[in-house]
CSV table of C-alpha atoms in Angstrom, one decimal:
chain,number,residue,atom,x,y,z
K,597,MET,CA,-84.3,48.0,117.3
K,598,SER,CA,-82.8,45.1,115.4
K,599,GLY,CA,-79.3,46.3,116.2
K,600,GLN,CA,-79.7,50.0,115.3
K,601,ASP,CA,-78.5,52.4,118.0
K,602,SER,CA,-81.4,54.0,119.9
K,603,LEU,CA,-80.5,57.6,118.9
K,604,ALA,CA,-80.0,56.7,115.2
K,605,HIS,CA,-83.4,54.9,115.4
K,606,LEU,CA,-85.1,58.0,116.8
K,607,ARG,CA,-83.5,60.2,114.2
K,608,ASP,CA,-84.9,58.0,111.4
K,609,LEU,CA,-88.4,57.9,113.1
K,610,THR,CA,-88.5,61.7,113.5
K,611,ARG,CA,-87.4,62.3,109.9
K,612,ALA,CA,-90.1,60.1,108.6
K,613,PHE,CA,-92.7,61.6,110.9
K,614,ALA,CA,-92.0,65.2,109.7
K,615,ARG,CA,-91.7,64.2,106.1
K,616,GLU,CA,-95.1,62.4,106.0
K,617,ARG,CA,-96.7,65.6,107.4
K,618,ASP,CA,-94.8,68.1,105.3
K,619,TRP,CA,-93.7,69.7,108.6
K,620,GLU,CA,-90.0,70.0,107.6
K,621,GLN,CA,-90.8,73.6,106.6
K,622,PHE,CA,-91.5,74.5,110.2
K,623,HIS,CA,-88.5,72.6,111.6
K,624,THR,CA,-85.9,75.3,111.4
K,625,PRO,CA,-83.2,74.9,114.0
K,626,LYS,CA,-84.5,78.1,115.7
K,627,ASN,CA,-88.1,76.7,115.9
K,628,LEU,CA,-86.9,73.3,117.2
K,629,ALA,CA,-84.8,75.0,119.8
K,630,MET,CA,-87.8,77.0,120.9
K,631,ALA,CA,-90.0,73.9,121.0
K,632,LEU,CA,-87.4,72.1,123.0
K,633,THR,CA,-87.5,74.8,125.8
K,634,VAL,CA,-91.3,74.6,125.8
K,635,GLU,CA,-91.2,70.8,126.3
K,636,ALA,CA,-88.4,71.1,128.9
K,637,ALA,CA,-90.7,73.5,130.9
K,638,GLU,CA,-93.6,71.1,130.6
K,639,LEU,CA,-91.4,68.5,132.1
K,640,ALA,CA,-90.3,70.8,134.9
K,641,GLU,CA,-93.9,71.7,135.6
K,642,HIS,CA,-94.5,68.2,137.0
K,643,PHE,CA,-91.9,68.9,139.6
K,644,GLN,CA,-92.3,72.5,140.5
K,645,TRP,CA,-94.4,72.3,143.6
K,646,LEU,CA,-93.0,69.0,144.8
K,647,PRO,CA,-90.3,68.8,147.5
K,648,THR,CA,-87.8,66.7,145.4
K,649,GLY,CA,-89.7,64.7,142.9
K,650,ALA,CA,-88.7,61.4,144.5
K,651,ASP,CA,-90.7,58.3,143.7
K,652,HIS,CA,-93.0,58.4,146.6
K,653,GLU,CA,-94.1,62.0,145.7
K,654,LEU,CA,-95.3,60.8,142.2
K,655,ASP,CA,-98.6,59.1,141.4
K,656,ALA,CA,-99.4,57.1,138.3
K,657,ARG,CA,-100.8,60.1,136.5
K,658,LYS,CA,-97.7,62.2,137.1
K,659,ARG,CA,-95.4,59.3,136.1
K,660,GLU,CA,-97.1,59.0,132.8
K,661,GLY,CA,-96.9,62.8,132.2
K,662,ILE,CA,-93.2,62.8,133.1
K,663,ARG,CA,-92.5,59.8,130.7
K,664,HIS,CA,-94.3,61.6,127.8
K,665,GLU,CA,-92.5,64.9,128.5
K,666,LEU,CA,-89.1,63.2,128.7
K,667,ALA,CA,-89.9,61.7,125.3
K,668,ASP,CA,-90.9,65.0,123.8
K,669,VAL,CA,-87.7,66.7,124.9
K,670,LEU,CA,-85.6,63.8,123.5
K,671,LEU,CA,-87.5,63.9,120.2
K,672,TYR,CA,-86.9,67.6,119.7
K,673,LEU,CA,-83.3,67.2,120.8
K,674,VAL,CA,-82.8,64.5,118.2
K,675,GLN,CA,-84.3,66.6,115.5
K,676,LEU,CA,-82.3,69.7,116.4
K,677,ALA,CA,-79.1,67.7,116.5
K,678,ASP,CA,-80.0,66.2,113.1
K,679,LYS,CA,-80.6,69.7,111.5
K,680,THR,CA,-77.3,71.1,112.9
K,681,GLY,CA,-75.3,68.0,112.0
K,682,VAL,CA,-74.4,67.1,115.6
K,683,ASP,CA,-73.7,63.5,116.6
K,684,LEU,CA,-75.5,63.6,120.0
K,685,HIS,CA,-73.6,60.6,121.6
K,686,ALA,CA,-70.2,61.9,120.5
K,687,ALA,CA,-71.1,65.4,121.7
K,688,ALA,CA,-72.2,64.1,125.1
K,689,VAL,CA,-69.0,62.0,125.6
K,690,GLU,CA,-66.9,65.0,124.6
K,691,LYS,CA,-68.8,67.2,127.1
K,692,ILE,CA,-68.5,64.8,130.0
K,693,ALA,CA,-64.7,64.9,129.4
K,694,LEU,CA,-64.7,68.7,129.4
K,695,ASN,CA,-66.8,68.7,132.6
K,696,ALA,CA,-64.5,66.2,134.2
K,697,ALA,CA,-61.6,68.6,133.6
K,698,LYS,CA,-63.5,71.6,134.8
K,699,TYR,CA,-64.7,69.9,138.0
K,700,PRO,CA,-62.0,67.6,139.2
K,701,ALA,CA,-63.5,65.0,141.4
K,702,GLY,CA,-61.0,65.6,144.2
K,703,GLN,CA,-61.7,69.3,144.3
K,704,VAL,CA,-65.5,69.5,144.1
K,705,LYS,CA,-66.5,66.5,146.1
K,706,GLY,CA,-70.0,67.2,147.6
K,707,ASP,CA,-69.9,70.8,146.6
K,708,SER,CA,-72.4,72.1,144.0
K,709,ARG,CA,-71.0,75.5,143.4
K,710,LYS,CA,-70.4,76.4,139.8
K,711,TYR,CA,-66.9,75.9,138.6
K,712,ASP,CA,-66.3,79.6,138.1
K,713,GLN,CA,-66.8,80.2,141.8
K,714,TYR,CA,-63.7,78.1,142.7
K,715,ASP,CA,-60.5,80.0,143.3
T,940,MET,CA,-69.1,52.0,122.6
T,941,SER,CA,-68.2,48.3,122.1
T,942,GLY,CA,-71.7,47.3,121.3
T,943,GLN,CA,-73.4,49.2,124.2
T,944,ASP,CA,-76.4,51.3,123.1
T,945,SER,CA,-75.6,55.1,123.2
T,946,LEU,CA,-78.2,56.0,125.7
T,947,ALA,CA,-77.3,53.2,128.1
T,948,HIS,CA,-73.6,54.2,127.7
T,949,LEU,CA,-74.4,57.9,128.6
T,950,ARG,CA,-76.5,56.7,131.6
T,951,ASP,CA,-73.5,54.7,132.9
T,952,LEU,CA,-71.1,57.7,132.3
T,953,THR,CA,-73.3,60.2,134.1
T,954,ARG,CA,-73.8,57.8,137.1
T,955,ALA,CA,-70.0,57.4,137.5
T,956,PHE,CA,-69.5,61.2,137.1
T,957,ALA,CA,-72.0,62.1,139.8
T,958,ARG,CA,-70.8,59.3,142.2
T,959,GLU,CA,-67.2,60.3,141.9
T,960,ARG,CA,-68.1,63.9,142.9
T,961,ASP,CA,-70.6,62.9,145.6
T,962,TRP,CA,-73.1,65.0,143.6
T,963,GLU,CA,-76.0,62.5,143.8
T,964,GLN,CA,-77.3,64.4,146.8
T,965,PHE,CA,-78.0,67.4,144.5
T,966,HIS,CA,-79.5,65.3,141.8
T,967,THR,CA,-83.1,65.1,142.9
T,968,PRO,CA,-85.5,64.7,139.9
T,969,LYS,CA,-86.7,68.3,140.7
T,970,ASN,CA,-83.2,69.7,140.5
T,971,LEU,CA,-82.4,67.8,137.3
T,972,ALA,CA,-85.6,69.0,135.7
T,973,MET,CA,-84.7,72.6,136.6
T,974,ALA,CA,-81.1,72.2,135.3
T,975,LEU,CA,-82.6,70.7,132.1
T,976,THR,CA,-84.7,73.9,131.5
T,977,VAL,CA,-81.6,76.0,132.1
T,978,GLU,CA,-79.5,74.1,129.5
T,979,ALA,CA,-82.4,74.1,127.0
T,980,ALA,CA,-82.5,77.9,127.3
T,981,GLU,CA,-78.7,78.2,126.9
T,982,LEU,CA,-79.2,76.2,123.7
T,983,ALA,CA,-82.0,78.4,122.5
T,984,GLU,CA,-80.0,81.5,123.3
T,985,HIS,CA,-77.7,80.7,120.3
T,986,PHE,CA,-80.7,80.9,118.0
T,987,GLN,CA,-82.8,83.7,119.5
T,988,TRP,CA,-81.7,86.6,117.2
T,989,LEU,CA,-81.0,84.6,114.1
T,990,PRO,CA,-83.6,84.3,111.3
T,991,THR,CA,-83.8,80.5,111.3
T,992,GLY,CA,-80.5,79.1,112.6
T,993,ALA,CA,-79.7,77.5,109.2
T,994,ASP,CA,-76.1,76.5,108.6
T,995,HIS,CA,-75.0,79.6,106.8
T,996,GLU,CA,-76.1,81.7,109.8
T,997,LEU,CA,-73.8,79.9,112.1
T,998,ASP,CA,-70.0,80.5,112.5
T,999,ALA,CA,-67.6,78.0,114.1
T,1000,ARG,CA,-67.9,79.5,117.5
T,1001,LYS,CA,-71.7,79.2,117.5
T,1002,ARG,CA,-71.5,75.6,116.2
T,1003,GLU,CA,-69.3,74.6,119.1
T,1004,GLY,CA,-71.6,76.3,121.6
T,1005,ILE,CA,-74.6,74.5,120.1
T,1006,ARG,CA,-72.8,71.2,120.2
T,1007,HIS,CA,-71.9,71.6,123.8
T,1008,GLU,CA,-75.4,72.8,124.8
T,1009,LEU,CA,-77.1,69.9,122.9
T,1010,ALA,CA,-74.8,67.6,124.9
T,1011,ASP,CA,-75.7,69.3,128.2
T,1012,VAL,CA,-79.4,68.9,127.6
T,1013,LEU,CA,-79.0,65.2,126.7
T,1014,LEU,CA,-76.9,64.6,129.8
T,1015,TYR,CA,-79.5,66.0,132.2
T,1016,LEU,CA,-82.2,64.2,130.3
T,1017,VAL,CA,-80.4,60.9,130.6
T,1018,GLN,CA,-80.0,61.5,134.4
T,1019,LEU,CA,-83.6,62.6,135.0
T,1020,ALA,CA,-84.8,59.5,133.1
T,1021,ASP,CA,-82.5,57.3,135.1
T,1022,LYS,CA,-83.8,58.8,138.4
T,1023,THR,CA,-87.4,58.4,137.4
T,1024,GLY,CA,-87.0,54.9,136.0
T,1025,VAL,CA,-87.9,55.8,132.4
T,1026,ASP,CA,-86.5,54.0,129.4
T,1027,LEU,CA,-85.9,57.0,127.1
T,1028,HIS,CA,-85.9,55.1,123.9
T,1029,ALA,CA,-89.0,53.2,124.7
T,1030,ALA,CA,-90.8,56.4,125.9
T,1031,ALA,CA,-89.9,58.2,122.7
T,1032,VAL,CA,-91.1,55.4,120.4
T,1033,GLU,CA,-94.3,55.3,122.4
T,1034,LYS,CA,-94.7,59.1,122.1
T,1035,ILE,CA,-94.2,59.1,118.4
T,1036,ALA,CA,-97.0,56.5,118.0
T,1037,LEU,CA,-99.3,58.7,120.2
T,1038,ASN,CA,-98.3,61.8,118.1
T,1039,ALA,CA,-99.0,59.9,114.9
T,1040,ALA,CA,-102.5,59.1,116.1
T,1041,LYS,CA,-103.1,62.7,117.3
T,1042,TYR,CA,-101.8,64.3,114.1
T,1043,PRO,CA,-102.8,61.9,111.2
T,1044,ALA,CA,-100.6,62.6,108.3
T,1045,GLY,CA,-103.5,63.0,105.9
T,1046,GLN,CA,-105.2,65.6,108.1
T,1047,VAL,CA,-102.4,67.9,109.2
T,1048,LYS,CA,-100.2,67.9,106.1
T,1049,GLY,CA,-98.3,71.2,105.9
T,1050,ASP,CA,-100.3,72.7,108.8
T,1051,SER,CA,-98.5,73.5,112.1
T,1052,ARG,CA,-101.6,74.3,114.3
T,1053,LYS,CA,-101.8,72.4,117.5
T,1054,TYR,CA,-104.0,69.3,117.4
T,1055,ASP,CA,-106.6,70.8,119.8
T,1056,GLN,CA,-107.3,73.5,117.3
T,1057,TYR,CA,-108.6,71.0,114.7
T,1058,ASP,CA,-112.3,70.5,114.6
I,798,MET,CA,-105.3,101.9,141.3
I,799,SER,CA,-106.2,105.1,143.2
I,800,GLY,CA,-102.7,106.4,142.9
I,801,GLN,CA,-100.8,103.3,143.9
I,802,ASP,CA,-98.0,102.2,141.5
I,803,SER,CA,-99.0,99.2,139.3
I,804,LEU,CA,-96.1,97.0,140.5
I,805,ALA,CA,-96.8,97.8,144.2
I,806,HIS,CA,-100.4,97.1,143.6
I,807,LEU,CA,-99.7,93.7,142.1
I,808,ARG,CA,-97.3,92.9,144.9
I,809,ASP,CA,-100.2,93.6,147.4
I,810,LEU,CA,-102.7,91.5,145.4
I,811,THR,CA,-100.3,88.5,145.1
I,812,ARG,CA,-99.5,88.6,148.8
I,813,ALA,CA,-103.2,88.5,149.7
I,814,PHE,CA,-103.9,85.8,147.2
I,815,ALA,CA,-101.2,83.5,148.6
I,816,ARG,CA,-102.1,84.2,152.2
I,817,GLU,CA,-105.8,83.5,151.7
I,818,ARG,CA,-104.9,80.1,150.3
I,819,ASP,CA,-102.1,79.3,152.7
I,820,TRP,CA,-99.8,78.9,149.7
I,821,GLU,CA,-96.9,80.9,151.1
I,822,GLN,CA,-95.4,77.6,152.2
I,823,PHE,CA,-94.9,76.6,148.5
I,824,HIS,CA,-93.6,80.0,147.4
I,825,THR,CA,-89.9,79.6,148.1
I,826,PRO,CA,-87.8,81.7,145.8
I,827,LYS,CA,-86.6,78.5,144.1
I,828,ASN,CA,-90.2,77.3,143.4
I,829,LEU,CA,-91.3,80.7,142.2
I,830,ALA,CA,-88.3,80.9,139.8
I,831,MET,CA,-89.2,77.4,138.5
I,832,ALA,CA,-92.8,78.4,138.0
I,833,LEU,CA,-91.7,81.6,136.2
I,834,THR,CA,-89.7,79.6,133.6
I,835,VAL,CA,-92.8,77.4,133.1
I,836,GLU,CA,-95.0,80.4,132.4
I,837,ALA,CA,-92.4,82.0,130.2
I,838,ALA,CA,-92.4,78.8,128.1
I,839,GLU,CA,-96.2,78.7,127.9
I,840,LEU,CA,-96.0,82.2,126.6
I,841,ALA,CA,-93.3,81.2,124.1
I,842,GLU,CA,-95.4,78.3,123.0
I,843,HIS,CA,-97.9,80.7,121.4
I,844,PHE,CA,-95.2,81.9,119.1
I,845,GLN,CA,-93.1,78.9,118.4
I,846,TRP,CA,-94.4,77.9,114.9
I,847,LEU,CA,-95.3,81.4,113.8
I,848,PRO,CA,-93.0,83.4,111.5
I,849,THR,CA,-92.7,86.5,113.7
I,850,GLY,CA,-95.8,86.7,116.0
I,851,ALA,CA,-96.8,90.0,114.3
I,852,ASP,CA,-100.4,91.1,114.8
I,853,HIS,CA,-101.8,89.6,111.5
I,854,GLU,CA,-100.5,86.2,112.5
I,855,LEU,CA,-102.6,86.1,115.7
I,856,ASP,CA,-106.3,85.3,116.1
I,857,ALA,CA,-108.5,86.3,119.0
I,858,ARG,CA,-107.9,83.0,120.8
I,859,LYS,CA,-104.1,83.4,120.6
I,860,ARG,CA,-104.3,87.0,121.7
I,861,GLU,CA,-106.2,86.0,124.8
I,862,GLY,CA,-103.8,83.2,125.6
I,863,ILE,CA,-100.8,85.6,125.2
I,864,ARG,CA,-102.5,88.2,127.4
I,865,HIS,CA,-103.0,85.6,130.2
I,866,GLU,CA,-99.5,84.2,129.9
I,867,LEU,CA,-97.9,87.7,130.0
I,868,ALA,CA,-99.9,88.2,133.2
I,869,ASP,CA,-98.8,84.9,134.7
I,870,VAL,CA,-95.1,85.7,134.1
I,871,LEU,CA,-95.6,89.1,135.6
I,872,LEU,CA,-97.4,87.7,138.7
I,873,TYR,CA,-94.6,85.2,139.4
I,874,LEU,CA,-92.0,87.8,138.7
I,875,VAL,CA,-93.6,90.2,141.2
I,876,GLN,CA,-93.8,87.5,143.8
I,877,LEU,CA,-90.2,86.4,143.3
I,878,ALA,CA,-89.0,90.0,143.6
I,879,ASP,CA,-91.0,90.4,146.7
I,880,LYS,CA,-89.5,87.3,148.4
I,881,THR,CA,-85.9,88.3,147.4
I,882,GLY,CA,-86.4,91.9,148.5
I,883,VAL,CA,-85.8,93.4,145.0
I,884,ASP,CA,-87.5,96.6,143.9
I,885,LEU,CA,-88.4,95.6,140.3
I,886,HIS,CA,-88.6,99.1,138.9
I,887,ALA,CA,-85.3,100.2,140.4
I,888,ALA,CA,-83.6,97.0,139.3
I,889,ALA,CA,-84.9,97.5,135.7
I,890,VAL,CA,-83.8,101.1,135.5
I,891,GLU,CA,-80.3,100.1,136.8
I,892,LYS,CA,-80.1,97.3,134.3
I,893,ILE,CA,-81.0,99.5,131.4
I,894,ALA,CA,-78.2,101.8,132.4
I,895,LEU,CA,-75.8,98.9,132.5
I,896,ASN,CA,-77.0,97.6,129.1
I,897,ALA,CA,-76.5,101.1,127.7
I,898,ALA,CA,-72.9,101.1,128.8
I,899,LYS,CA,-72.3,97.6,127.5
I,900,TYR,CA,-73.9,98.2,124.1
I,901,PRO,CA,-73.1,101.9,123.2
I,902,ALA,CA,-75.7,103.0,120.6
I,903,GLY,CA,-73.0,104.3,118.3
I,904,GLN,CA,-71.2,100.9,118.3
I,905,VAL,CA,-74.0,98.4,118.0
I,906,LYS,CA,-76.4,100.1,115.7
I,907,GLY,CA,-78.4,97.5,113.8
I,908,ASP,CA,-76.3,94.7,115.0
I,909,SER,CA,-77.7,92.0,117.3
I,910,ARG,CA,-74.5,90.2,118.3
I,911,LYS,CA,-74.0,89.7,122.0
I,912,TYR,CA,-71.7,92.3,123.6
I,913,ASP,CA,-68.9,89.7,124.3
I,914,GLN,CA,-68.5,89.1,120.6
I,915,TYR,CA,-67.4,92.7,120.0
I,916,ASP,CA,-63.6,93.3,120.0
Z,1252,MET,CA,-90.5,108.6,138.1
Z,1253,SER,CA,-92.1,112.1,138.5
Z,1254,GLY,CA,-95.6,110.6,138.7
Z,1255,GLN,CA,-95.4,108.2,135.8
Z,1256,ASP,CA,-96.4,104.6,136.6
Z,1257,SER,CA,-93.4,102.2,136.8
Z,1258,LEU,CA,-94.6,99.9,134.0
Z,1259,ALA,CA,-95.3,102.8,131.6
Z,1260,HIS,CA,-91.9,104.3,132.5
Z,1261,LEU,CA,-90.1,101.1,131.6
Z,1262,ARG,CA,-92.0,100.8,128.4
Z,1263,ASP,CA,-90.8,104.3,127.4
Z,1264,LEU,CA,-87.2,103.5,128.4
Z,1265,THR,CA,-87.1,100.2,126.4
Z,1266,ARG,CA,-88.7,101.9,123.3
Z,1267,ALA,CA,-86.0,104.5,123.4
Z,1268,PHE,CA,-83.2,102.0,124.0
Z,1269,ALA,CA,-84.2,99.8,121.0
Z,1270,ARG,CA,-84.8,102.8,118.7
Z,1271,GLU,CA,-81.4,104.3,119.5
Z,1272,ARG,CA,-79.7,101.0,118.6
Z,1273,ASP,CA,-81.9,100.3,115.6
Z,1274,TRP,CA,-82.8,97.0,117.3
Z,1275,GLU,CA,-86.5,97.2,116.6
Z,1276,GLN,CA,-86.0,95.0,113.6
Z,1277,PHE,CA,-84.9,92.1,115.9
Z,1278,HIS,CA,-87.7,92.7,118.3
Z,1279,THR,CA,-90.4,90.6,116.8
Z,1280,PRO,CA,-92.9,89.2,119.4
Z,1281,LYS,CA,-91.5,85.7,118.7
Z,1282,ASN,CA,-87.9,86.8,119.3
Z,1283,LEU,CA,-88.9,88.7,122.5
Z,1284,ALA,CA,-90.8,85.7,123.8
Z,1285,MET,CA,-87.7,83.5,123.1
Z,1286,ALA,CA,-85.4,86.0,124.8
Z,1287,LEU,CA,-87.8,86.1,127.8
Z,1288,THR,CA,-87.5,82.3,128.3
Z,1289,VAL,CA,-83.7,82.6,128.1
Z,1290,GLU,CA,-83.6,85.3,130.8
Z,1291,ALA,CA,-86.1,83.4,133.0
Z,1292,ALA,CA,-83.8,80.4,132.8
Z,1293,GLU,CA,-80.8,82.5,133.8
Z,1294,LEU,CA,-82.8,83.7,136.8
Z,1295,ALA,CA,-83.7,80.1,137.7
Z,1296,GLU,CA,-80.1,79.0,137.3
Z,1297,HIS,CA,-79.2,81.0,140.5
Z,1298,PHE,CA,-81.6,78.8,142.5
Z,1299,GLN,CA,-81.2,75.4,140.9
Z,1300,TRP,CA,-78.8,73.7,143.3
Z,1301,LEU,CA,-80.1,75.6,146.4
Z,1302,PRO,CA,-82.5,74.0,148.9
Z,1303,THR,CA,-85.1,76.8,148.7
Z,1304,GLY,CA,-83.3,80.1,147.7
Z,1305,ALA,CA,-84.1,81.6,151.1
Z,1306,ASP,CA,-82.1,84.7,152.1
Z,1307,HIS,CA,-79.5,82.9,154.2
Z,1308,GLU,CA,-78.6,80.7,151.2
Z,1309,LEU,CA,-77.7,83.7,149.1
Z,1310,ASP,CA,-74.5,85.7,149.2
Z,1311,ALA,CA,-74.0,89.2,147.8
Z,1312,ARG,CA,-72.8,87.9,144.4
Z,1313,LYS,CA,-75.9,85.8,144.0
Z,1314,ARG,CA,-78.2,88.6,145.1
Z,1315,GLU,CA,-76.8,90.9,142.5
Z,1316,GLY,CA,-77.2,88.3,139.8
Z,1317,ILE,CA,-80.8,87.7,140.8
Z,1318,ARG,CA,-81.5,91.4,140.8
Z,1319,HIS,CA,-80.1,91.8,137.3
Z,1320,GLU,CA,-82.0,88.7,136.0
Z,1321,LEU,CA,-85.3,89.8,137.5
Z,1322,ALA,CA,-84.7,93.1,135.7
Z,1323,ASP,CA,-83.9,91.4,132.4
Z,1324,VAL,CA,-87.1,89.3,132.6
Z,1325,LEU,CA,-89.2,92.4,133.3
Z,1326,LEU,CA,-87.6,94.4,130.5
Z,1327,TYR,CA,-88.4,91.7,127.9
Z,1328,LEU,CA,-91.9,91.3,129.3
Z,1329,VAL,CA,-92.6,95.0,129.0
Z,1330,GLN,CA,-91.3,95.0,125.4
Z,1331,LEU,CA,-93.4,91.9,124.4
Z,1332,ALA,CA,-96.5,93.4,126.0
Z,1333,ASP,CA,-95.8,96.6,124.2
Z,1334,LYS,CA,-95.5,94.8,120.8
Z,1335,THR,CA,-98.7,92.8,121.3
Z,1336,GLY,CA,-100.7,95.7,122.7
Z,1337,VAL,CA,-101.3,94.3,126.1
Z,1338,ASP,CA,-101.7,96.4,129.2
Z,1339,LEU,CA,-99.6,94.4,131.7
Z,1340,HIS,CA,-101.2,95.7,134.8
Z,1341,ALA,CA,-104.8,95.2,133.6
Z,1342,ALA,CA,-103.9,91.8,132.3
Z,1343,ALA,CA,-102.4,90.8,135.7
Z,1344,VAL,CA,-105.4,92.1,137.6
Z,1345,GLU,CA,-107.8,90.2,135.2
Z,1346,LYS,CA,-105.7,87.0,135.7
Z,1347,ILE,CA,-105.7,87.2,139.5
Z,1348,ALA,CA,-109.5,87.4,139.3
Z,1349,LEU,CA,-109.6,84.3,137.0
Z,1350,ASN,CA,-107.2,82.4,139.3
Z,1351,ALA,CA,-109.4,83.3,142.4
Z,1352,ALA,CA,-112.4,81.8,140.7
Z,1353,LYS,CA,-110.4,78.7,139.6
Z,1354,TYR,CA,-108.9,78.1,143.0
Z,1355,PRO,CA,-111.4,79.2,145.6
Z,1356,ALA,CA,-109.6,79.9,148.9
Z,1357,GLY,CA,-111.9,77.7,150.9
Z,1358,GLN,CA,-111.3,74.7,148.7
Z,1359,VAL,CA,-107.5,74.8,148.0
Z,1360,LYS,CA,-106.2,76.0,151.3
Z,1361,GLY,CA,-102.7,74.6,151.9
Z,1362,ASP,CA,-102.9,72.4,148.8
Z,1363,SER,CA,-100.7,73.0,145.8
Z,1364,ARG,CA,-102.3,70.6,143.3
Z,1365,LYS,CA,-103.3,72.0,140.0
Z,1366,TYR,CA,-106.9,73.0,139.7
Z,1367,ASP,CA,-107.6,70.4,137.1
Z,1368,GLN,CA,-106.8,67.7,139.7
Z,1369,TYR,CA,-109.7,68.8,141.9
Z,1370,ASP,CA,-113.0,66.9,141.5
């Protein structure tokens, strides 16, 4: 990466990839969001009939499929963030802070219920 | 970030967040993959009735929602990659190279059809 | 159908299909819900790079794919409703009535904003 | 239903609902497909942190949410099939026959692997 941050690097790679193919015309935020849900589902498909998806449940073929689908999700995510002007890292750090306030560690320990189900 | 790469930083933050809440027990790869599809759909929901999702179609409320959902997708993606031992940046760089071979720029210019529809 | 309602007929067919393959063990409500999101995404994939999905944008190959994916979604939906004891037709009629109250025709005419954005 | 088949009844109800609100303009096949994935994910959200989604894991609140989301998925499915000219019941019966040929009961008994993983 020669010092460039990984997310910035991927943003640059995806920009070049789309430009070289004249695919920017298809990459509206709406289309990218739709493509992202499709890739997320293809990722989920690898796990749907497994008990938990733990390492010993996965063979080499599944591992490769999972790695490729994780990549596809990230690539569309980076492109959608780029089109909507969102700094992904900053947004994620902000969201973790919001989640920490919504689910205080002392209150939700070991409990997976959604925050709005707490009284 | 004090020099740490953004994706490594988010991996560390999500690990600490889950550990402090004793939520690691819920974070099987399967459950994280399912949560990822849910967040991807919440992101898509912001765009579903819009023509394209371009800037002028979005008000401040929608922008904030989109930023938060982009973050949620990334946070689950980082956690799922962590659990399955995948280096997200390396996987994405590998996938771009595979996509470049599958969709040669000279052949697919301006055409959005899936690669398996080319003769 | 010899008089049997279409949804009841499909419920009977899916029950027999799963029983003959001893697949009931995999058909937990959670797994069926996950499979449903995967099929819904495969359906969406046919439309993601199209302007609107109108008839003239679809060739015979896409039409067949769409028909099969619509079927897959319905089949998982019928199975999930069966496992959770939900009468799909009654639930849909109930939901239309709730939607009609939430989005009064006179108030939302020609406006696609979500109901919670109305004052 | 006074004799009308349940799926035909829901098709008629959704047509009237959209027409009364002048929402047909938003109901392109693409938008309906996207809305369907969103509703499928909202349905999945009810199950994502549960072990299996079996009856004893669900309280009254979750049951109601599941019933409403099952209905939402069906309503978008009925509308998308209507717009693309697909007879949902016939398509599902056809797909079950295709699945039966792809996964012969004698060969796949108790095995959830995808058909393309069989030799």
